Coordinates of C-alpha atoms in Angstrom, one line a residue:
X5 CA 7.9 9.6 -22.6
X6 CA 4.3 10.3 -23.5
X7 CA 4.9 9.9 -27.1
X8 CA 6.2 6.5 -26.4
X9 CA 2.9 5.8 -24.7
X10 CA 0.4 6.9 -27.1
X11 CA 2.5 4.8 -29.7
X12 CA 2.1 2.1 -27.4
X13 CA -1.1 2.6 -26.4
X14 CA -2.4 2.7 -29.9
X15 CA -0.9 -0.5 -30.6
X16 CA -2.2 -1.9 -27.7
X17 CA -5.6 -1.6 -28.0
X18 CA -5.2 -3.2 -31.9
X19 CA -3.5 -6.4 -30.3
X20 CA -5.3 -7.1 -26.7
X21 CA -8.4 -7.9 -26.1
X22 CA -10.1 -7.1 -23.2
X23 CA -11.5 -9.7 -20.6
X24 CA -13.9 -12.2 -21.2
X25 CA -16.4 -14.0 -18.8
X26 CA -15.6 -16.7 -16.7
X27 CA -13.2 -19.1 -17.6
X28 CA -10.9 -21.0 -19.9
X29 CA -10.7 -25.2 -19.8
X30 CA -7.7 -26.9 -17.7
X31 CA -5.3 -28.0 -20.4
X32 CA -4.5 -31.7 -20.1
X33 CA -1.5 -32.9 -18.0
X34 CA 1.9 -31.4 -19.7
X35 CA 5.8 -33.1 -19.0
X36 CA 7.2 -31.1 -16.9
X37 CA 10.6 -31.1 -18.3
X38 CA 8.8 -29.9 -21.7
X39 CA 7.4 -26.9 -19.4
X40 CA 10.9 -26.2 -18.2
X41 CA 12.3 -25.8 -20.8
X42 CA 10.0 -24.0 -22.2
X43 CA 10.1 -21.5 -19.2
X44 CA 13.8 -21.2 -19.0
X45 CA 14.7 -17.9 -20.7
X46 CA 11.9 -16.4 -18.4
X47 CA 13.5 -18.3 -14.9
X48 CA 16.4 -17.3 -13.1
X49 CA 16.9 -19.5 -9.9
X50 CA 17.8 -18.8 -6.6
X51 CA 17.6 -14.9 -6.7
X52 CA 17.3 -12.8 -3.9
X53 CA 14.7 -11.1 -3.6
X54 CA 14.7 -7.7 -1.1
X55 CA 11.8 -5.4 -0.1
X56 CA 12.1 -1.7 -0.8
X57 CA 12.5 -1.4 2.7
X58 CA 15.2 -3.9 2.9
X59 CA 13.5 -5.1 5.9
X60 CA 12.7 -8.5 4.7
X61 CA 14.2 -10.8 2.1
X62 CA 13.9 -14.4 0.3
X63 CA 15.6 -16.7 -2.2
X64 CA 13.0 -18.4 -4.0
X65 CA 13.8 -21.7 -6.3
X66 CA 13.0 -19.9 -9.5
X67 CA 12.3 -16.1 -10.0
X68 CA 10.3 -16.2 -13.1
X69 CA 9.3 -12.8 -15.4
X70 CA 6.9 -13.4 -17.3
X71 CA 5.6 -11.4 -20.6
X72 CA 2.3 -12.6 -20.8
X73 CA -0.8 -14.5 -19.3
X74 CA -0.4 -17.9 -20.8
X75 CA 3.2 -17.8 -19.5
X76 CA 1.8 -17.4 -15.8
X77 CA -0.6 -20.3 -16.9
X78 CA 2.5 -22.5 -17.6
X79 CA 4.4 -21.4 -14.4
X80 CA 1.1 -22.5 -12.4
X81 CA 1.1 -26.2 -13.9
X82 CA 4.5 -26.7 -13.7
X83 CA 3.9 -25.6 -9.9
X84 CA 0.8 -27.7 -9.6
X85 CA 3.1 -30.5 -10.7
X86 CA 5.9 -29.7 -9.3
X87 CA 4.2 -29.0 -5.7
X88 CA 5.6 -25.5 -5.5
X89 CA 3.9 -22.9 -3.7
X90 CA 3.9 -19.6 -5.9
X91 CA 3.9 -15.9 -5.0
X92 CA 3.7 -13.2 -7.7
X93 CA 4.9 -9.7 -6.9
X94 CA 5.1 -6.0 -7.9
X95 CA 7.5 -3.6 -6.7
X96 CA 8.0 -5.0 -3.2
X97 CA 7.1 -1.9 -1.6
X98 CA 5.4 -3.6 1.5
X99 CA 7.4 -3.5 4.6
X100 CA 6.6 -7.0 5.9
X101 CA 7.2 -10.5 4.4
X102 CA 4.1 -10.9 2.4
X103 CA 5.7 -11.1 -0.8
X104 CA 8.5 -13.7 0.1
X105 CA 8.7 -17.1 -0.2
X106 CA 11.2 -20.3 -1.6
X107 CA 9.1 -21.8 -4.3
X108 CA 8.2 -19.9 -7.6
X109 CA 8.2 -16.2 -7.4
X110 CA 6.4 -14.4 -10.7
X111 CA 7.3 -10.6 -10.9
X112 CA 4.6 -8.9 -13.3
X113 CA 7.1 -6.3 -14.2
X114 CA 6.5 -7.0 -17.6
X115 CA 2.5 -7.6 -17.8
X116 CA 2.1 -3.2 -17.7
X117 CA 0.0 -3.2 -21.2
X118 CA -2.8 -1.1 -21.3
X119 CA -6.0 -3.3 -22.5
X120 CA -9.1 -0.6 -23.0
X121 CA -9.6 3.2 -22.0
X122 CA -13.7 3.8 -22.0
X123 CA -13.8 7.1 -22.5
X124 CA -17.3 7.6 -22.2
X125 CA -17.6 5.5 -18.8
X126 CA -13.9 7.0 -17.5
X127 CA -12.7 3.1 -17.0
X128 CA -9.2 2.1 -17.7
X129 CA -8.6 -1.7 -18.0
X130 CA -5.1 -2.2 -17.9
X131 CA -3.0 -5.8 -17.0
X132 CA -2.3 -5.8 -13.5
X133 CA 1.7 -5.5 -12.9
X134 CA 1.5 -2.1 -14.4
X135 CA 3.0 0.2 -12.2
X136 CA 1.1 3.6 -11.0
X137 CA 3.3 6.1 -12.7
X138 CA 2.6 4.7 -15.7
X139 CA -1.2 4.1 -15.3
X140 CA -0.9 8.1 -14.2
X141 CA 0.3 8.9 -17.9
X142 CA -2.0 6.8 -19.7
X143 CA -4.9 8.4 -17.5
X144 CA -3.4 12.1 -18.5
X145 CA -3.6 11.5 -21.9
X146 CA -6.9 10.6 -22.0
X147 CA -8.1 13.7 -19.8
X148 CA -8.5 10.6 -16.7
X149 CA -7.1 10.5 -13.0
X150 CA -7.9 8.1 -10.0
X151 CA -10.3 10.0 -7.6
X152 CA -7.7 9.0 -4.5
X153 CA -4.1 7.9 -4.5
X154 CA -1.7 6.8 -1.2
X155 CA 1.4 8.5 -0.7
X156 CA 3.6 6.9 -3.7
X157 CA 3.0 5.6 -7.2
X158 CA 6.1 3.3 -7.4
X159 CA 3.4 0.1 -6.8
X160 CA 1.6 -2.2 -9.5
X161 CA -2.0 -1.9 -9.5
X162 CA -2.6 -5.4 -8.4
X163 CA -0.3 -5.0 -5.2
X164 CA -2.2 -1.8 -4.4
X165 CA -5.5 -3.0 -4.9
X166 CA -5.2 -6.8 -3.3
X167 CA -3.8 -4.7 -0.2
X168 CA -6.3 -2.3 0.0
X169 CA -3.9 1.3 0.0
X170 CA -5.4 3.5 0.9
X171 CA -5.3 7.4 0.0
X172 CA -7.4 10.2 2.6
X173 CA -10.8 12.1 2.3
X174 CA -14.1 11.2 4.2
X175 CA -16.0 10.9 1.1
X176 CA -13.0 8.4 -0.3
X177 CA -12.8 4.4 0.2
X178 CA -9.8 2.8 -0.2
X179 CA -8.3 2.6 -4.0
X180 CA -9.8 -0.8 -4.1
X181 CA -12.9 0.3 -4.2
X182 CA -12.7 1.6 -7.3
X183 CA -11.9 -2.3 -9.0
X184 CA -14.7 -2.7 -11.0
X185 CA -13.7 -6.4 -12.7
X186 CA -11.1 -8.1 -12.6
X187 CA -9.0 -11.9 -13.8
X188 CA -6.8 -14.0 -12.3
X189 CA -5.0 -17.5 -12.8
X190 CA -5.7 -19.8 -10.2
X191 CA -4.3 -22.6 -8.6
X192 CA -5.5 -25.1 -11.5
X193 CA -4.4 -22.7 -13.8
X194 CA -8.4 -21.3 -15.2
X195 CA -8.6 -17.8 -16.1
X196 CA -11.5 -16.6 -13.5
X197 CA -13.3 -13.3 -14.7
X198 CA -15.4 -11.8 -12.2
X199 CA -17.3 -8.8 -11.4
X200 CA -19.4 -6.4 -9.3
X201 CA -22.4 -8.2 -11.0
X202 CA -20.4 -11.9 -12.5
X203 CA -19.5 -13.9 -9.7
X204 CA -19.5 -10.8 -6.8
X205 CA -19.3 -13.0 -4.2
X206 CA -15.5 -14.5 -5.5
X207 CA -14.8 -10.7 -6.8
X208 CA -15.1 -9.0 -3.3
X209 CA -13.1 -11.6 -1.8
X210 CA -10.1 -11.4 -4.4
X211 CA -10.0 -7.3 -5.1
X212 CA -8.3 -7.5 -1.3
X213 CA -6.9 -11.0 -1.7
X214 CA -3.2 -10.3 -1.0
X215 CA -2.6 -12.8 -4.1
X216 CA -4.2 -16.0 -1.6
X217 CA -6.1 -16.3 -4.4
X218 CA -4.5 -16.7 -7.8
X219 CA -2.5 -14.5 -10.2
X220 CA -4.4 -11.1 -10.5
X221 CA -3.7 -10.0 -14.6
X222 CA -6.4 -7.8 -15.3
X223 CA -8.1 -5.3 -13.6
X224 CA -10.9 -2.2 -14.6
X225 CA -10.8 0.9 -12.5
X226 CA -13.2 3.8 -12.4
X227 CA -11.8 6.9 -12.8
X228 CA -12.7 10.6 -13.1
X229 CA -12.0 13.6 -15.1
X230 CA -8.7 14.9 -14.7
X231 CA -8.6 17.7 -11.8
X232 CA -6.2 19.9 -9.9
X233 CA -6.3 20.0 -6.2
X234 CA -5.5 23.4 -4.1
X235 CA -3.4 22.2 -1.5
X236 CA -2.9 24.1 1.8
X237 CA -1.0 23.0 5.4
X238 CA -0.8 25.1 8.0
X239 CA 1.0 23.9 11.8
X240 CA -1.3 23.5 15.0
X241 CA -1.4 21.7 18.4
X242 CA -2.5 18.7 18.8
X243 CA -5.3 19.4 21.8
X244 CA -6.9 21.7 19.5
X245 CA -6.9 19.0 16.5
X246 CA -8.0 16.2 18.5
X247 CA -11.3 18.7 20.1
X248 CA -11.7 19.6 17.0
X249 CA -11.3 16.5 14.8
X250 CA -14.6 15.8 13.5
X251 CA -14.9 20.0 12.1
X252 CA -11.4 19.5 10.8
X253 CA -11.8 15.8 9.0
X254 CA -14.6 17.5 6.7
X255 CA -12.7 20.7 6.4
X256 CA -11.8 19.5 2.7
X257 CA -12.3 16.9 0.6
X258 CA -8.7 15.7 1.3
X259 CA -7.1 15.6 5.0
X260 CA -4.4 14.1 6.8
X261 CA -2.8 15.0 9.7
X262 CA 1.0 14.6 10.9
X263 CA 2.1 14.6 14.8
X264 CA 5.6 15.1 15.6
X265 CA 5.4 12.7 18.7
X266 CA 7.4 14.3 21.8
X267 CA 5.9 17.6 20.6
X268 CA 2.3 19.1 20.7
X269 CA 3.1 20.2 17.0
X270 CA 0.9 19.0 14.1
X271 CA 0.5 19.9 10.7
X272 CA -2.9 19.8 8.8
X273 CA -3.0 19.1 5.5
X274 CA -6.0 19.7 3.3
X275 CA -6.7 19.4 -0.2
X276 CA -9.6 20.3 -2.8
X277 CA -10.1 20.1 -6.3
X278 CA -9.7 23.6 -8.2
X279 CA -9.5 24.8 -11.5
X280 CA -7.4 27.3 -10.3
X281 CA -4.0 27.8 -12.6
X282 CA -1.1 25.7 -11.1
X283 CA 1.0 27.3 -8.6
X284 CA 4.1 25.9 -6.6
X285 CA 6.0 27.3 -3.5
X286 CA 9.2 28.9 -4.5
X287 CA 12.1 26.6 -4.1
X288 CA 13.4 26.3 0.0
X289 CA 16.3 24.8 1.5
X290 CA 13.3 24.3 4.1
X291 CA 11.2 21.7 1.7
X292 CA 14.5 20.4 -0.6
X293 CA 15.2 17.2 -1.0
X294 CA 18.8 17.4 0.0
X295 CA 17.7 18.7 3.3
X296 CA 15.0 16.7 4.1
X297 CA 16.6 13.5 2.5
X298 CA 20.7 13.9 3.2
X299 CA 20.8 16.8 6.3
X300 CA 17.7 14.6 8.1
X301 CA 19.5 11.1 7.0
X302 CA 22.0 12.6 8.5
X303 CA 21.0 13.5 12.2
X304 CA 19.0 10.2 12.3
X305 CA 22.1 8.7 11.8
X306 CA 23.1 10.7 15.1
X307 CA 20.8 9.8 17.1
X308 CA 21.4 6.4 16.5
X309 CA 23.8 6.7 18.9
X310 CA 22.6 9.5 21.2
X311 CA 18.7 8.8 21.3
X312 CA 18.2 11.2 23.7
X313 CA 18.4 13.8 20.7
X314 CA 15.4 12.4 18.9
X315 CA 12.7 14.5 20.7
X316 CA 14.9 17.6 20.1
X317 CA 15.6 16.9 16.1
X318 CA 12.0 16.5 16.1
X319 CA 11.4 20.3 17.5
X320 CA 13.7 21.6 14.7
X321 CA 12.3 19.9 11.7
X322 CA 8.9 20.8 12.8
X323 CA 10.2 24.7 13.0
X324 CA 12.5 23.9 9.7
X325 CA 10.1 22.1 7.3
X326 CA 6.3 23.1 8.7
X327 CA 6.3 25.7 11.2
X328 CA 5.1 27.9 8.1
X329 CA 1.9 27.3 6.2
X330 CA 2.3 25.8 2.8
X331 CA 0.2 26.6 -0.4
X332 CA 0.1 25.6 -4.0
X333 CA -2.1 24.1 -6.8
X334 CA -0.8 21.2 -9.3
X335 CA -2.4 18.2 -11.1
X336 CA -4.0 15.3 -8.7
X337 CA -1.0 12.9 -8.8
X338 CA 2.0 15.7 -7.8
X339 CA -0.4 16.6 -4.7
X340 CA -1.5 13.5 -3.3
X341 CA 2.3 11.9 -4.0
X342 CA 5.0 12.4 -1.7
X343 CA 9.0 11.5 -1.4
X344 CA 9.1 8.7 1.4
X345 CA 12.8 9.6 1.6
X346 CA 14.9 6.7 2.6
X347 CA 14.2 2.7 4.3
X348 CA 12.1 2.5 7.6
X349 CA 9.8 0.2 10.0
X350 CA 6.4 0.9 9.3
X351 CA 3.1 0.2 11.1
X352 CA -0.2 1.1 10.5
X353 CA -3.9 0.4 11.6
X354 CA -7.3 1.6 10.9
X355 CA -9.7 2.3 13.5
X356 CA -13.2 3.3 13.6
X357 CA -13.7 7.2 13.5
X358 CA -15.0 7.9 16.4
X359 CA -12.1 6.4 18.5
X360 CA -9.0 8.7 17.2
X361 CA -8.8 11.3 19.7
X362 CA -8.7 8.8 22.1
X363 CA -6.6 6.6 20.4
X364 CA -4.2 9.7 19.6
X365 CA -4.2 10.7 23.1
X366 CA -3.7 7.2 24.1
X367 CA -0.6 6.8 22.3
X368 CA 0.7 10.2 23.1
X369 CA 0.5 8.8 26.4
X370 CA 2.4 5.5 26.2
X371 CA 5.0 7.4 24.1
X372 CA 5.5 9.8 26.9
X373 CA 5.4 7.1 30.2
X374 CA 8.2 5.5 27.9
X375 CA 10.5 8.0 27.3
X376 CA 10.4 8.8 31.1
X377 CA 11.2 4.9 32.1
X378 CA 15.1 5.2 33.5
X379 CA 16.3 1.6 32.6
X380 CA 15.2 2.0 28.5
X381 CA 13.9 6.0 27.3
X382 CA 11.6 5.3 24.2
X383 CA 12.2 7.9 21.8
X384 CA 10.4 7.8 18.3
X385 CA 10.5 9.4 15.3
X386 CA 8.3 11.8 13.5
X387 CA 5.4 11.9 12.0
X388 CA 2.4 9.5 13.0
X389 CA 0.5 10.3 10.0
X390 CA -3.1 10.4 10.2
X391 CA -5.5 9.8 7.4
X392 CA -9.2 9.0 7.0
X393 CA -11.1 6.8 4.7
X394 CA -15.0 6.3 4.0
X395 CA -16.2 2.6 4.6
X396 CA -16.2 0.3 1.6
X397 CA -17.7 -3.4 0.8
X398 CA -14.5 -5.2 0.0
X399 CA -14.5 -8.2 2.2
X400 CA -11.0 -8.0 3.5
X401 CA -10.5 -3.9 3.3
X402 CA -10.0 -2.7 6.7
X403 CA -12.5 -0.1 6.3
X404 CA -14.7 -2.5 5.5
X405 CA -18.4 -1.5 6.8
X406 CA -16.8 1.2 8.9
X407 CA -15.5 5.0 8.0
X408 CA -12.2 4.4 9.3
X409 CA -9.1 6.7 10.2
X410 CA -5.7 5.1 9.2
X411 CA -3.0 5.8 12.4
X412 CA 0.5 5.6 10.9
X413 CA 3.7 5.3 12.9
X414 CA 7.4 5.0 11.2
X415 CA 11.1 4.7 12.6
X416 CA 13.4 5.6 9.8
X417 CA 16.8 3.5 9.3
X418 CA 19.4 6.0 8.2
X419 CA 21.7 4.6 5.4
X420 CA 20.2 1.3 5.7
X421 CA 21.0 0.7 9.3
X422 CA 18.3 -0.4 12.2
X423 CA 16.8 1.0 15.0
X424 CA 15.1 -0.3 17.8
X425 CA 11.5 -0.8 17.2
X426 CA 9.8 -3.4 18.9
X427 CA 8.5 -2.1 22.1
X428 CA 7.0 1.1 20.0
X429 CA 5.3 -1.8 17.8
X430 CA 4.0 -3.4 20.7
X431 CA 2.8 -0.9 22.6
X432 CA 1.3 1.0 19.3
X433 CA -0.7 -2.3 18.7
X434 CA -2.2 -2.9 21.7
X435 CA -3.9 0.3 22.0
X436 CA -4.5 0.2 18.1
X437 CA -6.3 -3.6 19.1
X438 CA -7.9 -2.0 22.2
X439 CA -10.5 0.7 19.7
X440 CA -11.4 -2.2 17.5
X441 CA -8.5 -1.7 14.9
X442 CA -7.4 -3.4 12.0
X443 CA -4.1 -4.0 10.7
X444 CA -3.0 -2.5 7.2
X445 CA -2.4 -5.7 5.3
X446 CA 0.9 -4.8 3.4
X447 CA 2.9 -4.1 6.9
X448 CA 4.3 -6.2 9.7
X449 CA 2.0 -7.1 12.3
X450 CA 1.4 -9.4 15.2
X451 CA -2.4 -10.5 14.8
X452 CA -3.3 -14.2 14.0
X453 CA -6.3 -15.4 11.9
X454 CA -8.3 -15.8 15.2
X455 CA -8.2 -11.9 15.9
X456 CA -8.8 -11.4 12.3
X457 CA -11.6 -13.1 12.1
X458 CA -13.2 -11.5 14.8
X459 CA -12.2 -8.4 13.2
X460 CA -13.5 -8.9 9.7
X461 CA -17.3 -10.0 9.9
X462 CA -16.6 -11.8 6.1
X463 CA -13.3 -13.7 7.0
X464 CA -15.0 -17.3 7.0
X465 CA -16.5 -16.6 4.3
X466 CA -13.3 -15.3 2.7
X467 CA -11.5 -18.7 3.7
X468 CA -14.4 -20.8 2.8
X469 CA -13.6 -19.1 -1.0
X470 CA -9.6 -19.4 -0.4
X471 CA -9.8 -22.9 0.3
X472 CA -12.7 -23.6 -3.0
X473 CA -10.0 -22.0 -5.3
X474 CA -6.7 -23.2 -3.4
X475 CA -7.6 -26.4 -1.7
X476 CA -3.6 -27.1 -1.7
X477 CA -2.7 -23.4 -0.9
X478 CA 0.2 -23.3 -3.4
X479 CA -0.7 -19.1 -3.2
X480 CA 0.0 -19.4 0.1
X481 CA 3.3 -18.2 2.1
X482 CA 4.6 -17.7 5.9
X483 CA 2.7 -14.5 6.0
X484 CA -0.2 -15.7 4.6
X485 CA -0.4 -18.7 6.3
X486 CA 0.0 -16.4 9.9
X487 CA -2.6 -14.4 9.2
X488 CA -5.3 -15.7 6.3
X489 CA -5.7 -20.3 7.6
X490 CA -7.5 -20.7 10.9
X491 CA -4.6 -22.1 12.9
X492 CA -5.7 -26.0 13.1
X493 CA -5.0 -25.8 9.0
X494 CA -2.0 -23.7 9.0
X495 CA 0.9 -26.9 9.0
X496 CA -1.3 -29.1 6.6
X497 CA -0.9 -26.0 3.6

């Protein structure tokens, strides 16, 4: 595998060239059967299209996958033409609708080349549908890593950037922080470079865009020289986290927390870069995959139909998988990565700091008044996963001007199949909205652009941009429309 890459790699950087500043001229009006045809061995109509999740799906007129950027320029004109609204996608890892629609869907799949590696300045300028694992190897072989990561690699850098994922350590902003130019198509089909310093005012708007923008196909990221981190996670109760929390975020350069709701149990994970010789646990039915992935599945499945044993399955993974402390030392990526095991509901908001004890106990609360109610026990599933993230200036990040700590919550659907939801959402959301919380753009949520904007101090300003670039929102969707057009606008785009 890394052979292939530094073959490819080498002949990369002979035949791309990286971006250039601003833009290119509109090409003149073009028949559009002479772009269809032309487009035809990349188009395959009417295909469904499924989140990871399979939580959401679509079947979009044409499902194009293109090799290169003049090939999205062609699919935008013959859109503009057309009238199609156009929505470009990565893996589809979001759990929410934000990637569906029924005009033109462009999957980057195939724009993954790597552009420039600065050795000197650790950037990496790579196009934008490249997925993280392969970033990951390119990095390695130049001695590179990503300061931060989330949770999984299986995303393109442009769908984990335009959402702002996020990874955990108070000294770390969210991964789109570290965008340091970018290009995109827009809706007239110009190739827009912009920068920090070139047009900053369109580039922190667009680095969290959520593709309302144009067609991301570049990007620069900083990086850092490649490290090791020393992980260790240990259980604890959740009182003495929460009157502790401020001692325990700073613990590490790296920490996150998991609750087992129903349960006082917690475990605290911290990480720290070492250049300590890599060390992993010694294999465990406890921490295998075919326990935590088939036996789990499994009882999930159970409790599908007896939810009363929720709170009780959640007692014995917390003694099976964590109720020992954990240690090793590996490269970056194998520690901050994790196995999200199989499909699931997933909510998340960010709040300010200083409110998550009180948001924790809050929710501890409303979980436990719930699971006492006689017409309709709420029983949930484990873990809300806790994370926290330095502020950042990206207009639409939701830690945007404000160190913020991420509040996860999750119910898992066993072989596919659902599970109610709902009133946890609701219920989670409200006291999320009630400490000044944010949404995490890639999931399912209930907010409209009027809460937004109250929530994000640069959202008229965002729109003001939005509508400059896409007066006729062909980038825009159902979800997009929900949450990014002030509500008067929303039926007219």
């Amino acid at each position: 595998m890394i052979e292939k890459i530094v073959s490819e790699t080498k002949t990369l950087v002979e035949v791309v060239t990286p971006p250039t500043p601003p833009k290119t001229p509109t090409p003149s009006p073009v028949d559009p059967s002479r772009l269809q045809q032309e487009l035809q061995a990349l188009s395959t109509p009417k295909r469904t299209f499924e989140n990871w999740a399979r939580t959401f799906r679509c079947v979009p007129e044409q499902y194009y996958t293109p090799n290169t950027e003049a090939e999205i320029v062609k699919i935008i004109h013959l859109a503009r033409i057309l009238g199609k609204k156009v929505k470009a996608i990565g893996t589809g890892h979001s759990p929410s609708d934000l990637a569906c629609t029924d005009g033109f869907m462009i999957n980057t799949d195939k724009l993954d080349h790597l552009i420039e590696v600065d050795q000197k300045n650790m950037t990496i300028t790579v196009e934008a549908g490249m997925k993280l694992h392969k970033l990951h190897d390119i990095l390695e072989l130049h001695e590179l890593a990503m300061s931060n990561l989330g949770s999984i690699s299986d995303q393109s850098v442009a769908g984990v950037m335009s959402t702002a994922t996020h990874g955990t350590g108070a000294e770390y902003p969210s991964l789109c922080a570290s965008v340091l130019d970018m290009t995109m198509i827009t809706a007239t089909g110009e190739r827009l470079y912009c920068s920090k310093t070139v047009q900053p005012d369109i580039f922190n708007a667009a680095v969290c865009s959520l593709g309302s923008l144009g067609i991301i196909t570049t990007m620069t990221l900083q990086c850092e020289p490649a490290f090791r981190l020393e992980n260790k996670q240990e259980p604890a109760k959740l009182d003495h986290v929460l009157n502790n929390l401020d001692s325990i975020i700073h613990s590490a350069e790296h920490v996150r927390l998991w609750w087992y709701p129903h349960t006082d149990n917690v475990v605290v994970w911290r990480a720290n870069r070492t250049t300590k010789e890599i060390s992993t646990p010694k294999p465990s039915w406890r921490t295998s995959h075919w326990f935590n992935f088939h036996i789990y599945q499994g009882l999930l499945n159970i409790c599908r139909y007896i939810p009363g044993l929720i709170p009780t399955l959640s007692r014995f993974m917390f003694w099976a998988t964590q109720s020992k402390p954990l240690e090793r030392v590996d490269d970056s990526v194998k520690v901050f990565n994790f196995d999200c095991l199989f499909p699931q509901y997933v909510n998340e908001w960010s709040i300010p700091w200083r409110h998550t004890a009180e948001a924790l106990r809050a929710l501890d609360k409303f979980i436990e008044i719930q699971k006492a109610s006689s017409s309709s026990p709420l029983k949930v599933h484990f873990p809300v996963e806790i994370r926290f993230v330095k502020k950042d200036n990206v207009w639409l990040s939701p830690a945007y001007g404000v160190d913020s700590c991420y509040i996860g919550i999750i119910m898992y659907r066993p072989y596919g199949k659902p599970v109610p939801y709902k009133r946890f959402w609701a219920g989670y959301e409200q006291i999320m909205g009630a400490f000044d919380g944010r949404p995490h753009w890639a999931k399912a949520h209930s907010v409209s652009y009027a809460g937004l904007e109250k929530a994000y101090p640069k959202m008229a300003q965002f729109t003001e941009i939005r509508e400059t670039l896409d007066p006729e929102g062909m980038f825009l969707n159902d979800y997009l429309r929900r949450h990014l057009v002030p509500e008067e606008k929303a039926l007219s785009v």
